[in-house]
JSON list of C-alpha atoms and ligand atoms in Angstrom, two decimals:
[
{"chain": "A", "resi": 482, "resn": "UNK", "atom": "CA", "xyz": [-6.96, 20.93, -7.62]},
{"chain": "A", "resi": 483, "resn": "UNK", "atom": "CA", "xyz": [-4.55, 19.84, -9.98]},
{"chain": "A", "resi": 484, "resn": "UNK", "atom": "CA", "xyz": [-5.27, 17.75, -13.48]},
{"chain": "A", "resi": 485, "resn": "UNK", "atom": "CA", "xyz": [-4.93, 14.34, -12.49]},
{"chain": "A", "resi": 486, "resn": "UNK", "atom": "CA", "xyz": [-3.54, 12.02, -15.87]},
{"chain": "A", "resi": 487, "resn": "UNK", "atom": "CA", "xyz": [-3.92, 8.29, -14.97]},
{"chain": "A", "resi": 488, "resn": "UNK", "atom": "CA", "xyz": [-1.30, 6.24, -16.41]},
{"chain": "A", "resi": 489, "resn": "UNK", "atom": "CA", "xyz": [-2.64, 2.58, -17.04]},
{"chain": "A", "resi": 490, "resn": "UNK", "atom": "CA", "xyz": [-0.12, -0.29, -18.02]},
{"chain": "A", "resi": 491, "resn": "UNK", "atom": "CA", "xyz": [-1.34, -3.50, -18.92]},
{"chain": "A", "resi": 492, "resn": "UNK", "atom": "CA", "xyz": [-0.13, -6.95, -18.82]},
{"chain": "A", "resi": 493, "resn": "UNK", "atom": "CA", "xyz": [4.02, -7.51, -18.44]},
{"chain": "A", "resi": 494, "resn": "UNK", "atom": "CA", "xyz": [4.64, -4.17, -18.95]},
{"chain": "A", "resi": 495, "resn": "UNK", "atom": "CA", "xyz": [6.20, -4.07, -14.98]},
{"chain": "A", "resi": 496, "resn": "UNK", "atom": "CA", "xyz": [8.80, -6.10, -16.87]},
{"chain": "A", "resi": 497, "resn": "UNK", "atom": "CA", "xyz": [10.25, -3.24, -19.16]},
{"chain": "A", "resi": 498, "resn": "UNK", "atom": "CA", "xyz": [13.87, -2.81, -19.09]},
{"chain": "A", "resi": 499, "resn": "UNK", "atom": "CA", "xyz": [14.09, -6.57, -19.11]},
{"chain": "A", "resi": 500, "resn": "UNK", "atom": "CA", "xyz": [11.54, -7.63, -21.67]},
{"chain": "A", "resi": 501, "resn": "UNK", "atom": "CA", "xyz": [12.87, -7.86, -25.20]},
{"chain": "A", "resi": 502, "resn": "UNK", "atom": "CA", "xyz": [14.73, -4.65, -24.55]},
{"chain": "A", "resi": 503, "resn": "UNK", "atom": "CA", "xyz": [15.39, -4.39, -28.81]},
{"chain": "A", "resi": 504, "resn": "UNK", "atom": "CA", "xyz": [11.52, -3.67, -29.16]},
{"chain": "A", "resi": 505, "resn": "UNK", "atom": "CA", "xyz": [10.56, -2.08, -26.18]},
{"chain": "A", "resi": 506, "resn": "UNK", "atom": "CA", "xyz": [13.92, -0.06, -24.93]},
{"chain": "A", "resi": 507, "resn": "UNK", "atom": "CA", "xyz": [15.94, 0.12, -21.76]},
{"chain": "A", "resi": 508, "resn": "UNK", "atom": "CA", "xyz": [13.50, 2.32, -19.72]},
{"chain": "A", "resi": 509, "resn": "UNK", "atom": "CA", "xyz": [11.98, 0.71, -16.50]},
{"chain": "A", "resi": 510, "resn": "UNK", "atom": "CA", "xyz": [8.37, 1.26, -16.28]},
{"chain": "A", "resi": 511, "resn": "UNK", "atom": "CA", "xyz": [9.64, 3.20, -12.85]},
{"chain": "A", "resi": 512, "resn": "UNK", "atom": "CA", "xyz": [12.03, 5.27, -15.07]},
{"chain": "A", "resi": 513, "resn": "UNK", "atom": "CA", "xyz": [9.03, 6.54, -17.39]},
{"chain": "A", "resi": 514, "resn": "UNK", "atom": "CA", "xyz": [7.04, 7.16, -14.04]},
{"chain": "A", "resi": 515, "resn": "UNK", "atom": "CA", "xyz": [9.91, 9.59, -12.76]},
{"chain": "A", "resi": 516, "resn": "UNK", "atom": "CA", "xyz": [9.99, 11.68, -16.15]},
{"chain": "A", "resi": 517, "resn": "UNK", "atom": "CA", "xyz": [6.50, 11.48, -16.47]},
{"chain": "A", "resi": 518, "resn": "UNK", "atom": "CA", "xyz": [6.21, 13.19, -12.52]},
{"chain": "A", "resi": 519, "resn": "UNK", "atom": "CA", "xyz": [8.63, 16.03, -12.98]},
{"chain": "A", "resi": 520, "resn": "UNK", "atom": "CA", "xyz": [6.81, 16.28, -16.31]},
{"chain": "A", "resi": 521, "resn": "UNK", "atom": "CA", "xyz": [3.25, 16.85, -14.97]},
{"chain": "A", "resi": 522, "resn": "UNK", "atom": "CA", "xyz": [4.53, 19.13, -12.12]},
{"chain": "A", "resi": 523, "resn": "UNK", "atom": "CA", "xyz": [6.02, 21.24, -15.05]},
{"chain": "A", "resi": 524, "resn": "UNK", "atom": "CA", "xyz": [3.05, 21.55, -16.06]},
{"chain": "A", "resi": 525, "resn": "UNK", "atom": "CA", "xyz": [0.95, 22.27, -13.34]},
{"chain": "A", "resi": 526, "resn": "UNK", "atom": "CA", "xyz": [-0.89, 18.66, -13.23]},
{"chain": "A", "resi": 527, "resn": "UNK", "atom": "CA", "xyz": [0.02, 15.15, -11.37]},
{"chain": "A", "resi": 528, "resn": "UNK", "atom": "CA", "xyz": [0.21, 11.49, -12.75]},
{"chain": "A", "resi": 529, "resn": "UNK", "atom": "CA", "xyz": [-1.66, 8.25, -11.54]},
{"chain": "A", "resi": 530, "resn": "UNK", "atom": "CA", "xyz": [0.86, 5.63, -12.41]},
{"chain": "A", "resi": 531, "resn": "UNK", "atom": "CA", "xyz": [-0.36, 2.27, -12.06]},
{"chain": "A", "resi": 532, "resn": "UNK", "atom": "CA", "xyz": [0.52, -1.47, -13.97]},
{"chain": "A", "resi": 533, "resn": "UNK", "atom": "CA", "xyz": [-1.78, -4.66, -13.90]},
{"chain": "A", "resi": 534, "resn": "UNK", "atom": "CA", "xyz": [-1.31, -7.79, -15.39]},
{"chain": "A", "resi": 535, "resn": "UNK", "atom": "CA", "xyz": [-4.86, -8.16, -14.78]},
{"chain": "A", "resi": 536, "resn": "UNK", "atom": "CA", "xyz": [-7.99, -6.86, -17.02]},
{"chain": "A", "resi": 537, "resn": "UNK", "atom": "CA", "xyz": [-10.27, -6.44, -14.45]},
{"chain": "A", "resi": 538, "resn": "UNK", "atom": "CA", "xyz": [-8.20, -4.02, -12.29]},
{"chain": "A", "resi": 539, "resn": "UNK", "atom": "CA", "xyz": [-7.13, -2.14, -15.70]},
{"chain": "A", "resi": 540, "resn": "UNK", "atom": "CA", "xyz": [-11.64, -1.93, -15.98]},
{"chain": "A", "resi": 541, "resn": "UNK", "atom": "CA", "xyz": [-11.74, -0.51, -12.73]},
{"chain": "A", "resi": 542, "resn": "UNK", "atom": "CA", "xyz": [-9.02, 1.78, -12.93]},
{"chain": "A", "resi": 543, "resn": "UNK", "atom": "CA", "xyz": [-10.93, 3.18, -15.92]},
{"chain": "A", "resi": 544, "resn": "UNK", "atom": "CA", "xyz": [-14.10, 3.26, -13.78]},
{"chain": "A", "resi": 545, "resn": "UNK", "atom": "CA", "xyz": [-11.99, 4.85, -11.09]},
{"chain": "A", "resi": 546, "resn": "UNK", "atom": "CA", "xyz": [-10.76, 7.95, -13.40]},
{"chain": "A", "resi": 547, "resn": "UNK", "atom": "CA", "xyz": [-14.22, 8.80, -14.13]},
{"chain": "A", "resi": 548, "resn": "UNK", "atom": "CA", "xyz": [-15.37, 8.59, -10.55]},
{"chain": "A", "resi": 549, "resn": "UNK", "atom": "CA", "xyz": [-12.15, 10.86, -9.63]},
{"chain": "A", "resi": 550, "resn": "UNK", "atom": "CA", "xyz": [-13.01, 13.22, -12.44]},
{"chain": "A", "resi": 551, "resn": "UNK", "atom": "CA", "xyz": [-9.57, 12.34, -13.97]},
{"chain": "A", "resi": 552, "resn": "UNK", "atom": "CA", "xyz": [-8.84, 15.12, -16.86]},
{"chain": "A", "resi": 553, "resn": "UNK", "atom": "CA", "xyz": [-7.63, 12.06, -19.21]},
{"chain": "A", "resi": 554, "resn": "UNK", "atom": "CA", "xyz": [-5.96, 8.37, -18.93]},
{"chain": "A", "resi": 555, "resn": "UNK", "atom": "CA", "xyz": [-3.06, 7.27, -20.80]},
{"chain": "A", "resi": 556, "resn": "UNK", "atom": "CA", "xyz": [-3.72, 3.47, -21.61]},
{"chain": "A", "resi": 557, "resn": "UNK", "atom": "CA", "xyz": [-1.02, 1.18, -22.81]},
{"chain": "A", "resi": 558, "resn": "UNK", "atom": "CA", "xyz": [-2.68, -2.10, -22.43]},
{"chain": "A", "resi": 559, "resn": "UNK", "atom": "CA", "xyz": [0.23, -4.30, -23.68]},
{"chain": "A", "resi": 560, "resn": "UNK", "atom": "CA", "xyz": [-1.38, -7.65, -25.36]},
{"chain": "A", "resi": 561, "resn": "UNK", "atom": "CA", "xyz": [-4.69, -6.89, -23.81]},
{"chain": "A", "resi": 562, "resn": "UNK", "atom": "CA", "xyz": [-5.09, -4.15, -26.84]},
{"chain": "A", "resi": 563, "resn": "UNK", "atom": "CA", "xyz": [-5.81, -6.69, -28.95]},
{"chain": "A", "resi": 564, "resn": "UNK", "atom": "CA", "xyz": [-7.88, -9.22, -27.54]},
{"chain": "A", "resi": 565, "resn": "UNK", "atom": "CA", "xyz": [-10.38, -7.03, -24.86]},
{"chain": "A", "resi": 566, "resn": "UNK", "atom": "CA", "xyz": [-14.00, -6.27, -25.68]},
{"chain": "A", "resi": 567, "resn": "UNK", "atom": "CA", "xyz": [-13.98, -5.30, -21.96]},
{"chain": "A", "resi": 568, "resn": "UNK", "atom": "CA", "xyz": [-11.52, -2.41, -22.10]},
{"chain": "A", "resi": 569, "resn": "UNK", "atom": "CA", "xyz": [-13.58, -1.10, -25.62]},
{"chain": "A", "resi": 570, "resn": "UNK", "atom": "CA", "xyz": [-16.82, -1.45, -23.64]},
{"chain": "A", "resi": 571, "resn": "UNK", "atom": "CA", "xyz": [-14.84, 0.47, -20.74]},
{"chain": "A", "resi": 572, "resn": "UNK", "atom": "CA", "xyz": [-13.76, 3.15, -22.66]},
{"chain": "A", "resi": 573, "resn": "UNK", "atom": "CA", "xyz": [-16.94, 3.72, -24.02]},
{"chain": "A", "resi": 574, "resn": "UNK", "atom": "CA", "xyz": [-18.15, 3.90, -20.58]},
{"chain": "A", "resi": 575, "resn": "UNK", "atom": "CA", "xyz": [-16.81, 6.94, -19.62]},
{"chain": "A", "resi": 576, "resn": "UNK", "atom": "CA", "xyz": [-16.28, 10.31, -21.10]},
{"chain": "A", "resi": 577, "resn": "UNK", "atom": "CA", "xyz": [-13.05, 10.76, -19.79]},
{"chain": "A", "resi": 578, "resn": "UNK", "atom": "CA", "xyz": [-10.70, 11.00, -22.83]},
{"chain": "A", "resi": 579, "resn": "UNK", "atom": "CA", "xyz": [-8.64, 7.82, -23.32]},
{"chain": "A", "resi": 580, "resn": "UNK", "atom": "CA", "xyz": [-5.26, 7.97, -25.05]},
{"chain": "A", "resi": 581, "resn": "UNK", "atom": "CA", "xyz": [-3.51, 4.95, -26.25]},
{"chain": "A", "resi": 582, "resn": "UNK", "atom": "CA", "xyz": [0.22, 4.38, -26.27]},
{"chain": "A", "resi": 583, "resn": "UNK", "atom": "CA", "xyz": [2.28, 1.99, -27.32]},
{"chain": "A", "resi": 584, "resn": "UNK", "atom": "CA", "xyz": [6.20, 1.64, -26.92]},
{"chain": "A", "resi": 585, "resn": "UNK", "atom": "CA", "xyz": [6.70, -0.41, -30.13]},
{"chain": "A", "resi": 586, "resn": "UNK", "atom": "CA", "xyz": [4.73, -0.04, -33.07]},
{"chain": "A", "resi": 587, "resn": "UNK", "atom": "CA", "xyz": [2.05, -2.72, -33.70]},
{"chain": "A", "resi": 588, "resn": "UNK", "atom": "CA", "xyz": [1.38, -2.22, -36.86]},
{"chain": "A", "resi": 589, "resn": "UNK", "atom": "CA", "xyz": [4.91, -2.54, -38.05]},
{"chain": "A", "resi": 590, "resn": "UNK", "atom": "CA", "xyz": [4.96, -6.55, -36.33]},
{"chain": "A", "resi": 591, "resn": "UNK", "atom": "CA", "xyz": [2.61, -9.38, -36.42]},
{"chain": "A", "resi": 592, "resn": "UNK", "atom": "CA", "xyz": [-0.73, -9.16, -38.21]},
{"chain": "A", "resi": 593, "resn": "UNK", "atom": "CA", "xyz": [-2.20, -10.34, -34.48]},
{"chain": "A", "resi": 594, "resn": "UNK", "atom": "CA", "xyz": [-1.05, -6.71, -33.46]},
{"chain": "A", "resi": 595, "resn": "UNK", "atom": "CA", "xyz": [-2.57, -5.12, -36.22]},
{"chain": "A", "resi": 596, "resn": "UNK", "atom": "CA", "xyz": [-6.31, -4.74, -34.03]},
{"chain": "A", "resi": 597, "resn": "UNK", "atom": "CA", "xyz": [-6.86, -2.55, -31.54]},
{"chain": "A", "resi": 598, "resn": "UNK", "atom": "CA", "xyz": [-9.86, -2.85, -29.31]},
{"chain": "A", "resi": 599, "resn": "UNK", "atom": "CA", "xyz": [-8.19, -0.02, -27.60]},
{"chain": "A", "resi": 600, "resn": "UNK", "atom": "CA", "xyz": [-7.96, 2.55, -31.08]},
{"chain": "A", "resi": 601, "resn": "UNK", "atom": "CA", "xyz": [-11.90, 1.48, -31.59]},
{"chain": "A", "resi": 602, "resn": "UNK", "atom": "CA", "xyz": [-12.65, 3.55, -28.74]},
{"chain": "A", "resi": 603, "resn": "UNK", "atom": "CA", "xyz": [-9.54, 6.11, -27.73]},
{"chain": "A", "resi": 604, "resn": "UNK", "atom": "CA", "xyz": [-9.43, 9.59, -28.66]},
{"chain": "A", "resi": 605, "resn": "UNK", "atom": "CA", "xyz": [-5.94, 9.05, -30.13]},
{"chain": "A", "resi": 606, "resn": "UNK", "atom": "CA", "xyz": [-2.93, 6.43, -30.61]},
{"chain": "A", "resi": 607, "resn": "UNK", "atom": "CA", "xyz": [0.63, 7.16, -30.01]},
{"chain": "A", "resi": 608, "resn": "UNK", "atom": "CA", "xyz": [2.76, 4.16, -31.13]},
{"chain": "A", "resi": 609, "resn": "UNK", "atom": "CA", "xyz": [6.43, 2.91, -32.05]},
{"chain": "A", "resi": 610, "resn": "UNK", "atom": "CA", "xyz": [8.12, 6.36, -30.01]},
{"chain": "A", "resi": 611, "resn": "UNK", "atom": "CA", "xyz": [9.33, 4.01, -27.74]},
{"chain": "A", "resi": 612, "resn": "UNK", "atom": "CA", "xyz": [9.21, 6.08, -24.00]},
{"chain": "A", "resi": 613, "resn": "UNK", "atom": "CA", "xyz": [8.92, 9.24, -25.35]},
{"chain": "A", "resi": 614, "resn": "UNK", "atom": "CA", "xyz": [4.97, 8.59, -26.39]},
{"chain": "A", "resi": 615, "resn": "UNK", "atom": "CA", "xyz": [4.25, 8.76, -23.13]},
{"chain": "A", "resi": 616, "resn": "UNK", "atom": "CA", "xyz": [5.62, 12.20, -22.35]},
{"chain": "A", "resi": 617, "resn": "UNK", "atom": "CA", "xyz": [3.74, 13.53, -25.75]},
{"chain": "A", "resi": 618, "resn": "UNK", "atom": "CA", "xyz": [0.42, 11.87, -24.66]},
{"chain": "A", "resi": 619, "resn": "UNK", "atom": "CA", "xyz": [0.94, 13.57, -21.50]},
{"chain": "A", "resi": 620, "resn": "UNK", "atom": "CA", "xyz": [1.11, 17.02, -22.74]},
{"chain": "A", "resi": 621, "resn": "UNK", "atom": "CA", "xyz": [-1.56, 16.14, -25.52]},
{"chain": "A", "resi": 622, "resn": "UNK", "atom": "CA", "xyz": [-3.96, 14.68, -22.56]},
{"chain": "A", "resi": 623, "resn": "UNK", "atom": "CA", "xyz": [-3.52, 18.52, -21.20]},
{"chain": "A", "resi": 624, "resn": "UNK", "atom": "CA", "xyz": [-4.62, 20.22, -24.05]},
{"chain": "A", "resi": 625, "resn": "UNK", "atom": "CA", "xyz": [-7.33, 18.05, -25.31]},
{"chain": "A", "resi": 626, "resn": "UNK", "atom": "CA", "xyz": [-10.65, 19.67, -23.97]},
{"chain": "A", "resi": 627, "resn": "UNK", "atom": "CA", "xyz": [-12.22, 18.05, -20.76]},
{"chain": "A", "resi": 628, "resn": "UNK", "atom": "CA", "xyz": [-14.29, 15.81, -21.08]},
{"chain": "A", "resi": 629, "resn": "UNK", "atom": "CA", "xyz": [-17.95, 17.44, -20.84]},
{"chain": "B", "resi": 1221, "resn": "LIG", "atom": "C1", "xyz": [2.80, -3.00, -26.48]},
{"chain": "B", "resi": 1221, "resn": "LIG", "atom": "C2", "xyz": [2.50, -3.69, -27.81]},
{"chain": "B", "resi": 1221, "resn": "LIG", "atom": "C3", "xyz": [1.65, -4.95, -27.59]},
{"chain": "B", "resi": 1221, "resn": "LIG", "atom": "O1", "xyz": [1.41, -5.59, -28.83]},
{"chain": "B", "resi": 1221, "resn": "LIG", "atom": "C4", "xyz": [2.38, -5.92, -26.69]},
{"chain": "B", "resi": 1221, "resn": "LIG", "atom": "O2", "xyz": [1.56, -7.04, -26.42]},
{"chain": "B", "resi": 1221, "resn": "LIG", "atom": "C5", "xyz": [2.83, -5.29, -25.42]},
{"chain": "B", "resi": 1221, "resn": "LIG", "atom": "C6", "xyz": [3.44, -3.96, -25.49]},
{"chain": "B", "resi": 1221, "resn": "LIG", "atom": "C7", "xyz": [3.76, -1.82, -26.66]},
{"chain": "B", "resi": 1221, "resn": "LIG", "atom": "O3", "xyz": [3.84, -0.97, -25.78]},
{"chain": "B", "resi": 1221, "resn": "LIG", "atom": "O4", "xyz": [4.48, -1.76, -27.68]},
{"chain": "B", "resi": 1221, "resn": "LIG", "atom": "O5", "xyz": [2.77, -5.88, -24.35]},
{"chain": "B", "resi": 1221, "resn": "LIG", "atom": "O6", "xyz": [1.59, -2.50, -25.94]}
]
């Protein structure tokens, strides 16, 4: 079967395109989805693209990869980064390799930005590549090892 990447978007992210389009670009969350498809089938795998504004669902989704013995997850959890013990304790949960991206790059904005729950427990960050850091966390999800 193919590698299955689950995408995970976090809180108002459905509203890219629209949302403050000067950080976070002109991309619809459906536009990365479509690049991110004929990405993946490039390279032999297939995405799970989902978006919650929710923490719970973005828990079980996490839960769910494992169970589905995703090969990684891409994570941008929008504000959630930076406030959720539950999404650290999540990640730590599983040994499927979590990747975090961001469109804009927190560090660069508001000390409030500057944590990560997220980077405490994610194999890697890719941040302030606007759309394009989720295409490179897709092909770096496919060469990163499986998870054991
Ligand atoms: C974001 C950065 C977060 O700080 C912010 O709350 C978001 C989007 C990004 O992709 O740049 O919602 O995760």
């Amino acid at each position: 079967m193919a590698d299955t990447i689950y995408v995970l978007n976090g809180p108002n992210l459905n509203l890219l395109g629209l949302r403050e389009p000067e950080i976070y670009g002109p991309d619809t969350l459906d536009d990365i989805a479509a690049r991110l498809e004929e990405r993946a089938s490039e390279l032999g795998a297939r995405v799970e693209m989902r978006q919650s504004n929710h923490e719970g669902h973005l828990v079980d989704w996490l839960h769910e990869a494992q169970g589905e013995g995703a090969r990684a997850v891409i994570l941008n959890a929008g504000a959630l980064t930076h406030t959720s013990l539950a999404l650290y304790d999540a990640i730590r949960a599983i040994k499927v390799p979590v990747i975090e991206v961001h469109l804009s790059n927190p560090h660069a904005r508001e000390a409030y930005r500057h944590k990560s729950y997220v980077a405490m427990a994610a194999k890697g960050t890719i941040a302030g590549l606007g759309a394009l850091g989720y295409e490179l966390a897709l092909e770096a999800a496919l060469r990163l090892p499986p998870a054991g």
